[in-house]
């Protein structure tokens, strides 16, 4: 399938994507349509990597965006990956032009753990 143009684009959290894909899967199964290989793999991927509910992930993004050195892109990445260690968190910030202090990293990790 070739994409001719992009109609709209928005950020989506992995748990939200999982719920959307599961709804598509249920609709396809109900109507008796066959699911494509790509759809089956996408559902499998979302199920394996989604670590929390969409409500908790959205709440985490909202909390993260209140922090000082937080961009929307990074907040979504943190909510999708749910890092548990400082090193995992530093890897997310690796391309940024600033470094976070240990206290800032711990604050972010505390938020992640409360929304896990």
GROMACS .gro file of C-alpha atoms in nm:
model
  116
    1UNK     CA    1   0.000   0.000   0.000
    2UNK     CA    2   0.141   0.336  -0.101
    3UNK     CA    3   0.077   0.647   0.103
    4UNK     CA    4  -0.020   0.938  -0.117
    5UNK     CA    5  -0.035   1.205   0.150
    6UNK     CA    6  -0.057   1.247   0.524
    7UNK     CA    7  -0.395   1.379   0.633
    8UNK     CA    8  -0.305   1.451   0.995
    9UNK     CA    9  -0.039   1.366   1.246
   10UNK     CA   10  -0.049   1.353   1.625
   11UNK     CA   11   0.150   1.195   1.905
   12UNK     CA   12   0.010   0.879   2.050
   13UNK     CA   13   0.115   0.679   2.352
   14UNK     CA   14   0.184   0.309   2.314
   15UNK     CA   15  -0.097   0.206   2.556
   16UNK     CA   16  -0.342   0.420   2.354
   17UNK     CA   17  -0.220   0.256   2.034
   18UNK     CA   18  -0.266  -0.085   2.194
   19UNK     CA   19  -0.628  -0.007   2.281
   20UNK     CA   20  -0.695   0.121   1.930
   21UNK     CA   21  -0.539  -0.188   1.770
   22UNK     CA   22  -0.736  -0.418   1.999
   23UNK     CA   23  -1.058  -0.242   1.894
   24UNK     CA   24  -0.965  -0.290   1.527
   25UNK     CA   25  -0.886  -0.655   1.595
   26UNK     CA   26  -1.223  -0.707   1.767
   27UNK     CA   27  -1.408  -0.540   1.480
   28UNK     CA   28  -1.226  -0.752   1.222
   29UNK     CA   29  -1.294  -1.074   1.413
   30UNK     CA   30  -1.661  -0.982   1.455
   31UNK     CA   31  -1.707  -0.912   1.086
   32UNK     CA   32  -1.508  -1.219   0.984
   33UNK     CA   33  -1.242  -1.021   0.797
   34UNK     CA   34  -0.893  -1.160   0.786
   35UNK     CA   35  -0.622  -0.959   0.958
   36UNK     CA   36  -0.314  -0.875   0.759
   37UNK     CA   37   0.031  -0.988   0.868
   38UNK     CA   38   0.126  -0.627   0.945
   39UNK     CA   39  -0.178  -0.576   1.169
   40UNK     CA   40  -0.113  -0.899   1.359
   41UNK     CA   41   0.251  -0.804   1.414
   42UNK     CA   42   0.154  -0.451   1.520
   43UNK     CA   43  -0.089  -0.588   1.779
   44UNK     CA   44   0.173  -0.834   1.906
   45UNK     CA   45   0.433  -0.557   1.930
   46UNK     CA   46   0.198  -0.321   2.117
   47UNK     CA   47   0.095  -0.598   2.359
   48UNK     CA   48   0.455  -0.684   2.441
   49UNK     CA   49   0.581  -0.329   2.489
   50UNK     CA   50   0.285  -0.159   2.656
   51UNK     CA   51   0.368  -0.149   3.027
   52UNK     CA   52   0.076   0.045   3.173
   53UNK     CA   53  -0.278   0.160   3.098
   54UNK     CA   54  -0.351   0.453   2.869
   55UNK     CA   55  -0.499   0.655   3.159
   56UNK     CA   56  -0.185   0.618   3.367
   57UNK     CA   57   0.038   0.696   3.069
   58UNK     CA   58  -0.159   1.015   2.993
   59UNK     CA   59  -0.140   1.117   3.359
   60UNK     CA   60   0.235   1.057   3.354
   61UNK     CA   61   0.278   1.276   3.045
   62UNK     CA   62   0.078   1.554   3.213
   63UNK     CA   63   0.297   1.533   3.524
   64UNK     CA   64   0.618   1.523   3.322
   65UNK     CA   65   0.524   1.829   3.118
   66UNK     CA   66   0.507   2.029   3.441
   67UNK     CA   67   0.880   1.974   3.496
   68UNK     CA   68   1.128   2.242   3.395
   69UNK     CA   69   1.353   2.066   3.140
   70UNK     CA   70   1.081   1.860   2.974
   71UNK     CA   71   0.980   1.866   2.611
   72UNK     CA   72   0.662   1.705   2.487
   73UNK     CA   73   0.856   1.463   2.268
   74UNK     CA   74   1.064   1.342   2.562
   75UNK     CA   75   0.762   1.313   2.791
   76UNK     CA   76   0.593   1.084   2.538
   77UNK     CA   77   0.911   0.880   2.498
   78UNK     CA   78   0.941   0.837   2.875
   79UNK     CA   79   0.575   0.734   2.904
   80UNK     CA   80   0.619   0.479   2.624
   81UNK     CA   81   0.943   0.328   2.752
   82UNK     CA   82   0.881   0.362   3.129
   83UNK     CA   83   1.251   0.366   3.226
   84UNK     CA   84   1.340   0.222   3.565
   85UNK     CA   85   1.701   0.330   3.605
   86UNK     CA   86   1.901   0.649   3.570
   87UNK     CA   87   2.099   0.499   3.282
   88UNK     CA   88   1.782   0.421   3.086
   89UNK     CA   89   1.664   0.776   3.148
   90UNK     CA   90   2.000   0.923   3.045
   91UNK     CA   91   1.975   0.727   2.718
   92UNK     CA   92   1.646   0.905   2.643
   93UNK     CA   93   1.814   1.242   2.705
   94UNK     CA   94   2.132   1.149   2.514
   95UNK     CA   95   2.060   1.373   2.214
   96UNK     CA   96   1.969   1.678   2.420
   97UNK     CA   97   2.212   1.964   2.463
   98UNK     CA   98   2.181   1.963   2.841
   99UNK     CA   99   2.236   1.712   3.119
  100UNK     CA  100   2.006   1.643   3.408
  101UNK     CA  101   2.123   1.639   3.765
  102UNK     CA  102   2.085   1.329   3.978
  103UNK     CA  103   1.798   1.495   4.165
  104UNK     CA  104   1.613   1.570   3.840
  105UNK     CA  105   1.663   1.213   3.720
  106UNK     CA  106   1.533   1.078   4.051
  107UNK     CA  107   1.230   1.306   4.034
  108UNK     CA  108   1.142   1.175   3.689
  109UNK     CA  109   1.197   0.814   3.797
  110UNK     CA  110   0.972   0.869   4.101
  111UNK     CA  111   0.697   0.993   3.870
  112UNK     CA  112   0.742   0.692   3.644
  113UNK     CA  113   0.723   0.451   3.937
  114UNK     CA  114   0.403   0.610   4.071
  115UNK     CA  115   0.237   0.568   3.730
  116UNK     CA  116   0.367   0.217   3.658
   0.00000   0.00000   0.00000
